[in-house]
């Protein structure tokens, strides 16, 4: 992945994608893997907005049983298995426990039936040969076992618990990058920090976009046969650049928040019943991730920020649902935040009623061709929606589509047939070379089968070694040279796992800044500006620990 803006002006692409979140990345991979010429532009950094706010859970859609929506459930189950197969280093099984109360819809009997139906609907969930990715059947547990697994639960009416398995993303930012890397390997041209400022139009046909390089201020144009808008919360803004504007193009946007805290539970994700909903508390990288809180205060996506009042309100609701947590603001190590599409207000709860179904919208019927807008509602099914988008695109062109291969082709770093064996072999081999086992484990979980490409950058250091500092420098070199990292924040929050789980190590951040400065020729002033930017993000999201 190289950022070469001149390349973007030298061809007429089959597809130009606006937005480099998980949906844009998935569409880029799907389109390029079917032989199309592809360009993608992102106004900030790849996967830096709502895609980074994923709860990290790849849902099989158990809750869809409540509405008998078996179609969506099957889609989710299939994508869960697909992601474990094409990104085995990043997506792993996650055991989930839901306490049961009484003998009604939340009781053990009802959940027992739900688990059996879930097993039936997900009959092919273990089709992968790698047994590390196999999900056992659901089961109910006794009240005693439930209390042992989740100490401190409200015991009034507690009858036991329901246990089933979903999956979880170790690093959602790197999953987005894996899709982008795969697209580039098939010839796609990408650029971050490239903002769309307008459309190229020939009467009623979109023929490309006008963009500005955010880093230099230079403007240029990119031509394309079709433009696909996957800009997430910026979908309204992007459509607003079309002249005349398409009717009914405004999408309602709700606030969404997940928080990282000190660990509350071990091993199991737990569904805690709150007022009219469940809070999910998932173990993630040695912490707990809790979500998802939603609000409806309207905000411009460019200025979006969850308020301290909302964060405290979320904390209060968690403590009410699980009093032993006793969380305070200081326990919130990171706040993941984003904006999601919603369709109105739920009259029963007063909360936003989230959009349940993705949208693939073509504007031909409204007199505008060459533009498709894609609105996603779920991280889990981004690849599937991308597949459907390309099926639709070829149909709109009157062409027969080449078959999709994205469900069976490993993503970048995903060439691993047996994850546990691969991990153990990597640890054993590299320990003999002086690397700590935890260092190699982290590299394999983040980079998968290409982790040695990262270690290859150790040779570019003045004094190569197997120390953690040297490995971190190698990751920075890799991020800048091969993954378009432009700022310190890109490296800290999206290329490495330094920042997204909270508790930033100040010395590590400083090391990253100095390494990038040597590479990019930053002045001492710019180094301070980059450090300050990280601190500004951290101030709202997470405390910084010094000298660890």
Short mmCIF file of C-alpha atoms in Angstrom, two decimals:
data_model
loop_
_atom_site.label_atom_id
_atom_site.label_comp_id
_atom_site.label_asym_id
_atom_site.label_seq_id
_atom_site.Cartn_x
_atom_site.Cartn_y
_atom_site.Cartn_z
CA UNK A 1 0.00 0.00 0.00
CA UNK A 2 1.64 3.18 -1.24
CA UNK A 3 0.07 6.64 -1.30
CA UNK A 4 0.59 7.87 -4.87
CA UNK A 5 -1.91 10.58 -5.72
CA UNK A 6 -0.55 11.10 -9.24
CA UNK A 7 -1.68 7.58 -10.16
CA UNK A 8 -5.27 8.47 -9.34
CA UNK A 9 -5.39 11.08 -12.12
CA UNK A 10 -4.03 8.85 -14.88
CA UNK A 11 -6.93 6.52 -15.64
CA UNK A 12 -10.69 6.25 -15.81
CA UNK A 13 -11.57 3.69 -13.14
CA UNK A 14 -14.41 1.22 -13.33
CA UNK A 15 -15.25 2.01 -9.71
CA UNK A 16 -14.31 4.88 -7.41
CA UNK A 17 -15.16 4.39 -3.74
CA UNK A 18 -15.67 7.26 -1.31
CA UNK A 19 -14.88 6.24 2.28
CA UNK A 20 -12.27 3.90 3.71
CA UNK A 21 -14.13 2.30 6.59
CA UNK A 22 -15.03 -1.38 6.73
CA UNK A 23 -17.73 -1.02 4.06
CA UNK A 24 -15.55 0.92 1.62
CA UNK A 25 -12.66 -1.48 2.23
CA UNK A 26 -14.92 -4.49 1.62
CA UNK A 27 -16.30 -3.00 -1.60
CA UNK A 28 -12.76 -2.21 -2.79
CA UNK A 29 -11.69 -5.83 -2.23
CA UNK A 30 -14.87 -7.24 -3.79
CA UNK A 31 -14.59 -5.04 -6.89
CA UNK A 32 -10.87 -5.56 -7.45
CA UNK A 33 -11.15 -9.33 -6.89
CA UNK A 34 -13.72 -9.43 -9.71
CA UNK A 35 -11.29 -7.79 -12.11
CA UNK A 36 -12.45 -4.17 -11.99
CA UNK A 37 -10.11 -1.19 -11.84
CA UNK A 38 -10.69 0.43 -8.46
CA UNK A 39 -9.81 3.66 -6.69
CA UNK A 40 -10.67 4.51 -3.09
CA UNK A 41 -10.31 7.81 -1.28
CA UNK A 42 -10.73 8.49 2.44
CA UNK A 43 -10.86 12.01 3.89
CA UNK A 44 -8.97 11.10 7.07
CA UNK A 45 -7.37 7.76 7.90
CA UNK A 46 -8.65 4.34 6.94
CA UNK A 47 -11.09 2.91 9.48
CA UNK A 48 -10.72 5.91 11.75
CA UNK A 49 -14.36 6.84 12.39
CA UNK A 50 -17.41 4.64 13.01
CA UNK A 51 -15.65 1.45 11.87
CA UNK A 52 -13.29 1.86 14.83
CA UNK A 53 -16.33 1.94 17.13
CA UNK A 54 -17.23 -1.69 16.55
CA UNK A 55 -18.09 -3.64 19.70
CA UNK A 56 -15.57 -6.13 18.23
CA UNK A 57 -18.23 -8.84 18.31
CA UNK A 58 -18.97 -10.71 15.10
CA UNK A 59 -22.61 -11.59 15.77
CA UNK A 60 -24.35 -14.70 14.53
CA UNK A 61 -27.68 -12.94 15.01
CA UNK A 62 -29.19 -14.96 17.86
CA UNK A 63 -31.41 -12.00 18.72
CA UNK A 64 -33.09 -12.25 15.29
CA UNK A 65 -34.97 -15.28 16.64
CA UNK A 66 -37.17 -12.82 18.53
CA UNK A 67 -38.61 -11.60 15.20
CA UNK A 68 -38.15 -14.91 13.35
CA UNK A 69 -35.86 -13.12 10.88
CA UNK A 70 -34.09 -16.29 9.79
CA UNK A 71 -32.79 -14.70 6.59
CA UNK A 72 -30.73 -12.10 8.46
CA UNK A 73 -29.72 -14.72 10.98
CA UNK A 74 -28.38 -17.00 8.26
CA UNK A 75 -26.50 -14.09 6.69
CA UNK A 76 -24.86 -13.26 10.02
CA UNK A 77 -23.99 -16.87 10.82
CA UNK A 78 -22.46 -17.34 7.38
CA UNK A 79 -20.41 -14.14 7.63
CA UNK A 80 -19.19 -15.06 11.10
CA UNK A 81 -17.75 -18.29 9.75
CA UNK A 82 -16.47 -16.57 6.62
CA UNK A 83 -14.54 -13.96 8.59
CA UNK A 84 -12.99 -16.60 10.85
CA UNK A 85 -11.91 -18.38 7.67
CA UNK A 86 -10.50 -15.48 5.65
CA UNK A 87 -8.99 -13.61 8.63
CA UNK A 88 -8.15 -16.40 11.10
CA UNK A 89 -5.59 -14.27 12.95
CA UNK A 90 -8.08 -11.50 13.65
CA UNK A 91 -11.43 -13.23 14.25
CA UNK A 92 -11.80 -15.82 17.01
CA UNK A 93 -14.60 -17.65 18.88
CA UNK A 94 -16.13 -15.84 21.86
CA UNK A 95 -18.18 -17.62 24.57
CA UNK A 96 -21.24 -15.65 25.68
CA UNK A 97 -23.32 -16.07 28.84
CA UNK A 98 -26.79 -14.59 29.32
CA UNK A 99 -28.27 -14.90 32.83
CA UNK A 100 -31.82 -16.24 32.88
CA UNK A 101 -34.54 -14.85 35.12
CA UNK A 102 -37.93 -16.26 35.97
CA UNK A 103 -39.78 -18.60 33.65
CA UNK A 104 -40.97 -16.26 30.90
CA UNK A 105 -39.20 -14.99 27.78
CA UNK A 106 -36.03 -14.33 29.82
CA UNK A 107 -36.20 -17.68 31.62
CA UNK A 108 -34.09 -20.79 31.29
CA UNK A 109 -36.79 -22.68 29.44
CA UNK A 110 -37.23 -20.06 26.73
CA UNK A 111 -33.49 -19.58 26.30
CA UNK A 112 -32.99 -23.34 26.12
CA UNK A 113 -35.37 -23.47 23.16
CA UNK A 114 -33.62 -20.45 21.60
CA UNK A 115 -30.24 -22.17 21.89
CA UNK A 116 -31.55 -25.31 20.22
CA UNK A 117 -33.02 -23.26 17.38
CA UNK A 118 -29.75 -21.35 17.10
CA UNK A 119 -27.82 -24.62 16.77
CA UNK A 120 -30.30 -25.79 14.15
CA UNK A 121 -30.14 -22.61 12.07
CA UNK A 122 -26.33 -22.56 12.34
CA UNK A 123 -26.00 -26.22 11.36
CA UNK A 124 -22.99 -25.46 9.12
CA UNK A 125 -21.17 -23.14 11.51
CA UNK A 126 -18.23 -25.54 11.87
CA UNK A 127 -17.55 -26.04 8.18
CA UNK A 128 -13.99 -24.71 8.54
CA UNK A 129 -11.28 -27.35 8.89
CA UNK A 130 -9.51 -25.38 11.64
CA UNK A 131 -10.95 -26.70 14.90
CA UNK A 132 -9.89 -23.51 16.73
CA UNK A 133 -12.74 -21.86 14.83
CA UNK A 134 -15.39 -24.41 15.78
CA UNK A 135 -18.30 -23.25 17.93
CA UNK A 136 -19.82 -25.78 20.36
CA UNK A 137 -23.54 -26.21 20.86
CA UNK A 138 -25.35 -23.87 23.21
CA UNK A 139 -26.16 -25.05 26.71
CA UNK A 140 -27.95 -23.89 29.83
CA UNK A 141 -26.19 -23.74 33.18
CA UNK A 142 -27.50 -23.86 36.71
CA UNK A 143 -28.00 -20.89 38.98
CA UNK A 144 -24.95 -21.94 40.97
CA UNK A 145 -22.69 -22.22 37.94
CA UNK A 146 -23.96 -18.92 36.58
CA UNK A 147 -23.13 -17.18 39.85
CA UNK A 148 -19.66 -18.75 39.81
CA UNK A 149 -19.03 -17.51 36.27
CA UNK A 150 -20.50 -14.06 36.94
CA UNK A 151 -20.17 -13.21 40.65
CA UNK A 152 -22.41 -10.47 41.97
CA UNK A 153 -25.35 -10.88 39.58
CA UNK A 154 -28.74 -9.74 40.79
CA UNK A 155 -30.02 -12.96 42.32
CA UNK A 156 -33.71 -12.08 42.60
CA UNK A 157 -35.42 -14.36 40.11
CA UNK A 158 -32.12 -15.75 38.78
CA UNK A 159 -32.63 -19.29 37.48
CA UNK A 160 -29.36 -19.97 35.65
CA UNK A 161 -27.76 -18.94 32.40
CA UNK A 162 -27.61 -19.61 28.67
CA UNK A 163 -24.19 -20.15 27.09
CA UNK A 164 -23.49 -19.92 23.34
CA UNK A 165 -20.63 -18.80 21.10
CA UNK A 166 -20.16 -15.86 18.75
CA UNK A 167 -16.87 -14.47 17.48
CA UNK A 168 -14.73 -11.44 18.26
CA UNK A 169 -12.27 -9.26 16.34
CA UNK A 170 -8.90 -8.89 18.03
CA UNK A 171 -8.17 -5.66 16.15
CA UNK A 172 -10.95 -4.23 13.99
CA UNK A 173 -8.71 -1.52 12.56
CA UNK A 174 -6.35 -4.14 11.19
CA UNK A 175 -9.27 -6.11 9.75
CA UNK A 176 -10.21 -3.03 7.73
CA UNK A 177 -6.58 -2.75 6.62
CA UNK A 178 -6.54 -6.43 5.65
CA UNK A 179 -9.39 -5.81 3.19
CA UNK A 180 -7.53 -2.79 1.80
CA UNK A 181 -4.23 -4.64 1.48
CA UNK A 182 -6.05 -7.40 -0.41
CA UNK A 183 -7.62 -4.87 -2.77
CA UNK A 184 -4.22 -3.30 -3.46
CA UNK A 185 -2.76 -6.72 -4.24
CA UNK A 186 -5.39 -6.94 -6.98
CA UNK A 187 -4.45 -3.54 -8.41
CA UNK A 188 -6.63 -1.07 -6.48
CA UNK A 189 -5.29 2.44 -5.93
CA UNK A 190 -5.98 3.91 -2.48
CA UNK A 191 -5.36 7.20 -0.74
CA UNK A 192 -6.10 8.41 2.76
CA UNK A 193 -6.33 12.08 3.72
CA UNK A 194 -7.97 12.76 0.36
CA UNK A 195 -11.28 14.59 0.70
CA UNK A 196 -14.03 14.69 -1.90
CA UNK A 197 -15.10 18.29 -2.52
CA UNK A 198 -17.45 17.78 -5.45
CA UNK A 199 -18.55 15.54 -8.31
CA UNK A 200 -17.63 15.56 -11.98
CA UNK A 201 -20.91 15.61 -13.88
CA UNK A 202 -21.92 15.49 -17.53
CA UNK A 203 -25.54 16.57 -17.37
CA UNK A 204 -27.26 13.79 -15.40
CA UNK A 205 -24.26 11.43 -15.26
CA UNK A 206 -21.61 11.29 -12.54
CA UNK A 207 -18.19 10.76 -14.14
CA UNK A 208 -15.88 11.13 -11.14
CA UNK A 209 -15.02 13.34 -8.21
CA UNK A 210 -13.07 16.45 -7.29
CA UNK A 211 -10.75 15.94 -4.35
CA UNK A 212 -8.22 17.81 -2.24
CA UNK A 213 -5.12 16.37 -0.66
CA UNK A 214 -5.71 17.23 3.01
CA UNK A 215 -1.97 17.10 3.72
CA UNK A 216 -0.86 19.54 1.01
CA UNK A 217 -3.98 21.40 -0.07
CA UNK A 218 -3.50 20.35 -3.70
CA UNK A 219 -6.69 19.70 -5.68
CA UNK A 220 -7.22 17.27 -8.53
CA UNK A 221 -9.85 15.13 -10.23
CA UNK A 222 -10.45 11.38 -10.44
CA UNK A 223 -12.56 9.91 -13.24
CA UNK A 224 -14.66 6.77 -12.93
CA UNK A 225 -17.42 4.85 -14.66
CA UNK A 226 -19.30 4.52 -11.36
CA UNK A 227 -18.86 6.20 -7.98
CA UNK A 228 -19.86 4.22 -4.87
CA UNK A 229 -20.51 6.29 -1.76
CA UNK A 230 -19.63 4.31 1.38
CA UNK A 231 -18.84 7.34 3.52
CA UNK A 232 -20.79 6.24 6.61
CA UNK A 233 -21.86 9.24 8.71
CA UNK A 234 -20.79 11.52 5.86
CA UNK A 235 -23.31 9.96 3.45
CA UNK A 236 -25.58 13.02 3.71
CA UNK A 237 -22.70 15.44 3.12
CA UNK A 238 -21.39 13.53 0.10
CA UNK A 239 -24.82 13.28 -1.53
CA UNK A 240 -25.26 16.98 -0.83
CA UNK A 241 -22.38 17.67 -3.23
CA UNK A 242 -24.44 16.40 -6.17
CA UNK A 243 -26.13 19.12 -8.23
CA UNK A 244 -29.10 19.03 -8.09
CA UNK A 245 -29.33 17.08 -4.86
CA UNK A 246 -31.13 13.73 -4.96
CA UNK A 247 -34.50 13.84 -3.19
CA UNK A 248 -34.79 12.32 0.26
CA UNK A 249 -31.07 11.84 0.62
CA UNK A 250 -30.85 12.72 4.32
CA UNK A 251 -30.06 9.83 6.65
CA UNK A 252 -30.74 10.16 10.37
CA UNK A 253 -27.62 9.57 12.48
CA UNK A 254 -27.57 8.37 16.08
CA UNK A 255 -24.64 8.47 18.46
CA UNK A 256 -23.06 5.16 19.44
CA UNK A 257 -20.56 4.48 22.21
CA UNK A 258 -18.64 1.49 23.54
CA UNK A 259 -16.23 1.82 26.45
CA UNK A 260 -13.12 -0.04 27.56
CA UNK A 261 -12.78 -0.61 31.29
CA UNK A 262 -10.74 -2.64 33.73
CA UNK A 263 -11.70 -6.32 33.40
CA UNK A 264 -15.06 -7.16 34.94
CA UNK A 265 -15.35 -10.79 33.81
CA UNK A 266 -12.93 -13.39 32.55
CA UNK A 267 -13.35 -15.59 29.49
CA UNK A 268 -17.09 -15.07 28.94
CA UNK A 269 -18.88 -12.15 27.35
CA UNK A 270 -21.90 -11.44 29.53
CA UNK A 271 -25.27 -10.01 28.60
CA UNK A 272 -26.39 -7.85 31.52
CA UNK A 273 -30.09 -7.01 31.56
CA UNK A 274 -30.67 -3.28 31.89
CA UNK A 275 -33.82 -1.21 31.53
CA UNK A 276 -35.40 -2.59 28.37
CA UNK A 277 -32.13 -3.85 26.88
CA UNK A 278 -28.93 -5.82 27.35
CA UNK A 279 -25.49 -4.41 27.95
CA UNK A 280 -22.81 -6.70 26.59
CA UNK A 281 -19.58 -6.90 28.55
CA UNK A 282 -16.91 -8.67 26.53
CA UNK A 283 -13.37 -9.60 27.56
CA UNK A 284 -11.04 -7.97 25.03
CA UNK A 285 -7.26 -7.82 25.13
CA UNK A 286 -7.12 -8.06 28.91
CA UNK A 287 -9.85 -5.45 29.46
CA UNK A 288 -13.63 -5.36 29.26
CA UNK A 289 -15.51 -3.73 26.39
CA UNK A 290 -19.06 -2.65 27.21
CA UNK A 291 -21.75 -1.51 24.81
CA UNK A 292 -23.55 -0.28 22.98
CA UNK A 293 -24.95 3.01 24.32
CA UNK A 294 -26.95 5.04 21.80
CA UNK A 295 -28.15 8.63 21.78
CA UNK A 296 -29.89 11.00 19.40
CA UNK A 297 -28.30 14.40 19.93
CA UNK A 298 -27.74 15.66 16.36
CA UNK A 299 -24.12 16.46 15.53
CA UNK A 300 -22.11 17.24 12.42
CA UNK A 301 -19.89 14.17 11.72
CA UNK A 302 -16.87 16.47 11.38
CA UNK A 303 -17.41 17.74 14.92
CA UNK A 304 -18.83 14.60 16.49
CA UNK A 305 -17.89 13.97 20.09
CA UNK A 306 -19.62 12.06 22.86
CA UNK A 307 -20.22 14.39 25.79
CA UNK A 308 -18.88 13.77 29.28
CA UNK A 309 -22.48 13.86 30.49
CA UNK A 310 -23.34 10.95 28.16
CA UNK A 311 -20.27 8.99 29.26
CA UNK A 312 -21.22 9.42 32.91
CA UNK A 313 -24.80 8.45 32.14
CA UNK A 314 -23.57 5.27 30.49
CA UNK A 315 -21.41 4.50 33.53
CA UNK A 316 -24.45 4.93 35.78
CA UNK A 317 -26.49 2.52 33.66
CA UNK A 318 -23.74 -0.11 33.74
CA UNK A 319 -23.43 0.18 37.52
CA UNK A 320 -27.19 -0.14 37.85
CA UNK A 321 -27.19 -3.30 35.71
CA UNK A 322 -24.21 -4.77 37.54
CA UNK A 323 -23.61 -3.08 40.93
CA UNK A 324 -20.34 -4.96 41.69
CA UNK A 325 -18.73 -3.09 38.78
CA UNK A 326 -18.69 0.19 40.76
CA UNK A 327 -17.24 1.94 37.71
CA UNK A 328 -16.08 5.54 37.89
CA UNK A 329 -14.95 7.87 35.10
CA UNK A 330 -11.36 6.97 35.96
CA UNK A 331 -12.12 3.32 35.14
CA UNK A 332 -13.00 4.23 31.55
CA UNK A 333 -9.77 3.50 29.71
CA UNK A 334 -11.05 4.32 26.24
CA UNK A 335 -14.24 5.59 24.64
CA UNK A 336 -15.01 4.22 21.19
CA UNK A 337 -17.54 6.44 19.49
CA UNK A 338 -19.27 6.72 16.15
CA UNK A 339 -22.51 7.53 14.36
CA UNK A 340 -24.96 4.97 13.01
CA UNK A 341 -28.08 5.30 10.84
CA UNK A 342 -31.43 5.29 12.60
CA UNK A 343 -35.01 5.58 11.42
CA UNK A 344 -36.83 7.16 14.36
CA UNK A 345 -37.42 6.95 18.09
CA UNK A 346 -38.63 3.82 19.83
CA UNK A 347 -41.79 4.96 21.67
CA UNK A 348 -41.30 2.33 24.38
CA UNK A 349 -37.74 3.23 25.35
CA UNK A 350 -37.20 6.73 23.98
CA UNK A 351 -33.99 5.46 22.39
CA UNK A 352 -33.17 5.61 18.68
CA UNK A 353 -34.68 2.82 16.60
CA UNK A 354 -31.66 1.80 14.58
CA UNK A 355 -31.86 1.08 10.87
CA UNK A 356 -32.00 -2.72 10.67
CA UNK A 357 -31.33 -3.33 6.99
CA UNK A 358 -28.45 -2.14 4.81
CA UNK A 359 -29.28 0.09 1.83
CA UNK A 360 -27.88 -0.08 -1.69
CA UNK A 361 -29.33 2.92 -3.45
CA UNK A 362 -29.05 3.67 -7.16
CA UNK A 363 -30.25 7.13 -8.29
CA UNK A 364 -31.03 6.21 -11.90
CA UNK A 365 -34.78 6.34 -11.29
CA UNK A 366 -34.30 9.89 -10.05
CA UNK A 367 -32.50 10.94 -13.21
CA UNK A 368 -28.92 10.53 -12.00
CA UNK A 369 -26.63 7.76 -13.23
CA UNK A 370 -23.14 6.68 -12.24
CA UNK A 371 -23.68 6.93 -8.48
CA UNK A 372 -24.53 4.26 -5.93
CA UNK A 373 -24.85 4.92 -2.20
CA UNK A 374 -24.29 2.10 0.31
CA UNK A 375 -25.36 2.42 3.94
CA UNK A 376 -24.30 -0.36 6.27
CA UNK A 377 -25.79 -1.18 9.64
CA UNK A 378 -23.58 -3.98 10.90
CA UNK A 379 -19.83 -4.56 10.92
CA UNK A 380 -20.31 -8.35 10.67
CA UNK A 381 -21.98 -8.28 7.26
CA UNK A 382 -19.85 -5.68 5.47
CA UNK A 383 -18.30 -8.26 3.14
CA UNK A 384 -21.70 -9.72 2.29
CA UNK A 385 -23.14 -6.28 1.51
CA UNK A 386 -20.09 -5.55 -0.67
CA UNK A 387 -20.76 -8.77 -2.58
CA UNK A 388 -24.39 -7.76 -3.11
CA UNK A 389 -23.29 -4.26 -4.18
CA UNK A 390 -21.04 -5.63 -6.91
CA UNK A 391 -23.73 -8.07 -8.04
CA UNK A 392 -26.05 -5.10 -8.39
CA UNK A 393 -23.41 -3.00 -10.16
CA UNK A 394 -22.75 -5.57 -12.88
CA UNK A 395 -26.50 -6.01 -13.34
CA UNK A 396 -26.94 -2.25 -13.73
CA UNK A 397 -24.27 -2.32 -16.42
CA UNK A 398 -26.10 -5.11 -18.21
CA UNK A 399 -23.12 -7.39 -17.75
CA UNK A 400 -22.72 -10.87 -16.35
CA UNK A 401 -20.79 -10.67 -13.11
CA UNK A 402 -17.70 -12.77 -12.53
CA UNK A 403 -18.23 -15.03 -9.51
CA UNK A 404 -17.38 -13.61 -6.10
CA UNK A 405 -14.34 -15.19 -4.45
CA UNK A 406 -14.17 -13.00 -1.35
CA UNK A 407 -15.89 -15.51 0.95
CA UNK A 408 -13.24 -18.16 0.35
CA UNK A 409 -10.05 -16.19 -0.44
CA UNK A 410 -7.88 -15.43 2.61
CA UNK A 411 -7.38 -11.77 3.29
CA UNK A 412 -3.94 -10.25 3.61
CA UNK A 413 -2.29 -12.04 6.55
CA UNK A 414 -4.91 -14.78 6.54
CA UNK A 415 -2.93 -17.57 4.90
CA UNK A 416 -3.23 -19.78 7.99
CA UNK A 417 -4.85 -23.21 7.86
CA UNK A 418 -4.52 -24.02 11.56
CA UNK A 419 -4.28 -20.96 13.77
CA UNK A 420 -3.20 -22.62 17.02
CA UNK A 421 -0.45 -24.61 15.29
CA UNK A 422 0.71 -21.53 13.37
CA UNK A 423 0.87 -19.45 16.52
CA UNK A 424 2.76 -22.07 18.48
CA UNK A 425 5.24 -22.62 15.67
CA UNK A 426 5.86 -18.88 15.41
CA UNK A 427 6.44 -18.55 19.15
CA UNK A 428 8.75 -21.54 19.30
CA UNK A 429 10.80 -20.45 16.30
CA UNK A 430 11.17 -16.84 17.36
CA UNK A 431 11.87 -17.62 21.01
CA UNK A 432 15.01 -19.38 19.82
CA UNK A 433 15.98 -16.09 18.17
CA UNK A 434 15.51 -14.15 21.39
CA UNK A 435 11.98 -12.78 20.95
CA UNK A 436 9.56 -12.83 23.87
CA UNK A 437 6.59 -15.16 23.38
CA UNK A 438 4.08 -12.39 24.13
CA UNK A 439 5.72 -10.17 21.49
CA UNK A 440 5.31 -12.84 18.82
CA UNK A 441 1.79 -13.60 19.98
CA UNK A 442 0.85 -9.94 19.52
CA UNK A 443 2.43 -9.81 16.07
CA UNK A 444 0.64 -12.96 14.90
CA UNK A 445 -2.73 -11.75 16.20
CA UNK A 446 -2.29 -8.42 14.42
CA UNK A 447 -0.49 -9.36 11.20
CA UNK A 448 -1.14 -13.07 10.81
CA UNK A 449 0.86 -14.90 8.17
CA UNK A 450 2.82 -11.75 7.21
CA UNK A 451 4.16 -11.04 10.70
CA UNK A 452 7.67 -11.84 9.52
CA UNK A 453 7.38 -9.05 6.94
CA UNK A 454 7.11 -6.68 9.90
CA UNK A 455 10.12 -8.25 11.60
CA UNK A 456 11.99 -7.82 8.33
CA UNK A 457 12.07 -4.09 9.05
CA UNK A 458 14.34 -4.80 12.02
CA UNK A 459 17.16 -5.00 9.47
CA UNK A 460 16.64 -1.33 8.68
CA UNK A 461 17.37 -0.28 12.25
CA UNK A 462 20.86 0.98 13.16
CA UNK A 463 21.07 -1.67 15.86
CA UNK A 464 18.71 -4.60 15.08
CA UNK A 465 17.63 -6.61 18.11
CA UNK A 466 14.79 -8.73 19.42
CA UNK A 467 13.75 -6.22 22.10
CA UNK A 468 10.21 -4.92 22.33
CA UNK A 469 11.44 -1.41 21.50
CA UNK A 470 13.10 -2.66 18.34
CA UNK A 471 9.94 -4.56 17.32
CA UNK A 472 7.83 -1.46 17.92
CA UNK A 473 10.20 0.57 15.73
CA UNK A 474 9.85 -2.11 13.04
CA UNK A 475 6.06 -1.80 13.24
CA UNK A 476 6.32 1.96 12.80
CA UNK A 477 8.61 1.57 9.78
CA UNK A 478 6.20 -0.96 8.30
CA UNK A 479 3.21 1.31 8.96
CA UNK A 480 4.80 4.32 7.27
CA UNK A 481 6.48 2.49 4.40
CA UNK A 482 3.77 -0.03 3.60
CA UNK A 483 0.49 1.09 5.18
CA UNK A 484 0.22 4.82 4.43
CA UNK A 485 0.50 5.95 8.05
CA UNK A 486 0.79 9.73 7.82
CA UNK A 487 0.41 10.85 11.43
CA UNK A 488 1.43 9.62 14.85
CA UNK A 489 -2.24 8.99 15.62
CA UNK A 490 -2.47 6.66 12.62
CA UNK A 491 0.25 4.48 14.12
CA UNK A 492 -0.85 4.66 17.76
CA UNK A 493 -4.59 4.11 17.25
CA UNK A 494 -4.91 2.18 13.97
CA UNK A 495 -1.70 0.48 12.75
CA UNK A 496 -0.60 -0.96 16.09
CA UNK A 497 -2.53 -2.03 19.18
CA UNK A 498 -0.92 0.66 21.34
CA UNK A 499 -3.87 2.97 21.75
CA UNK A 500 -7.23 1.39 20.97
CA UNK A 501 -7.53 -0.51 24.26
CA UNK A 502 -6.48 2.40 26.46
CA UNK A 503 -3.67 2.94 28.96
CA UNK A 504 -1.20 4.50 26.56
CA UNK A 505 2.44 4.06 27.45
CA UNK A 506 4.01 7.50 27.09
CA UNK A 507 7.50 6.14 26.40
CA UNK A 508 6.19 3.96 23.58
CA UNK A 509 4.31 6.88 22.04
CA UNK A 510 7.47 8.98 22.24
CA UNK A 511 9.45 6.20 20.57
CA UNK A 512 6.90 6.04 17.75
CA UNK A 513 7.09 9.81 17.29
CA UNK A 514 10.88 9.82 17.11
CA UNK A 515 10.91 6.91 14.66
CA UNK A 516 8.38 8.62 12.38
CA UNK A 517 10.30 11.89 12.63
CA UNK A 518 13.44 10.21 11.33
CA UNK A 519 11.48 8.68 8.45
CA UNK A 520 9.41 11.70 7.46
CA UNK A 521 11.77 14.52 8.37
CA UNK A 522 9.62 16.04 11.07
CA UNK A 523 10.96 19.06 12.89
CA UNK A 524 10.97 19.21 16.67
CA UNK A 525 7.92 21.47 16.41
CA UNK A 526 6.02 18.93 14.34
CA UNK A 527 6.97 16.14 16.73
CA UNK A 528 5.36 18.12 19.53
CA UNK A 529 2.30 18.79 17.41
CA UNK A 530 1.92 15.08 16.66
CA UNK A 531 2.33 14.18 20.34
CA UNK A 532 -0.22 16.82 21.27
CA UNK A 533 -2.70 15.41 18.75
CA UNK A 534 -2.39 11.97 20.36
CA UNK A 535 -2.83 13.54 23.81
CA UNK A 536 -5.90 15.45 22.62
CA UNK A 537 -7.47 12.21 21.44
CA UNK A 538 -6.38 10.45 24.61
CA UNK A 539 -7.72 13.21 26.84
CA UNK A 540 -11.24 12.36 25.81
CA UNK A 541 -10.68 8.67 25.33
CA UNK A 542 -8.12 7.34 27.77
CA UNK A 543 -5.53 8.21 30.41
CA UNK A 544 -1.85 8.12 29.49
CA UNK A 545 0.48 6.16 31.75
CA UNK A 546 4.08 7.32 31.91
CA UNK A 547 7.32 5.42 32.15
CA UNK A 548 5.92 1.87 31.87
#
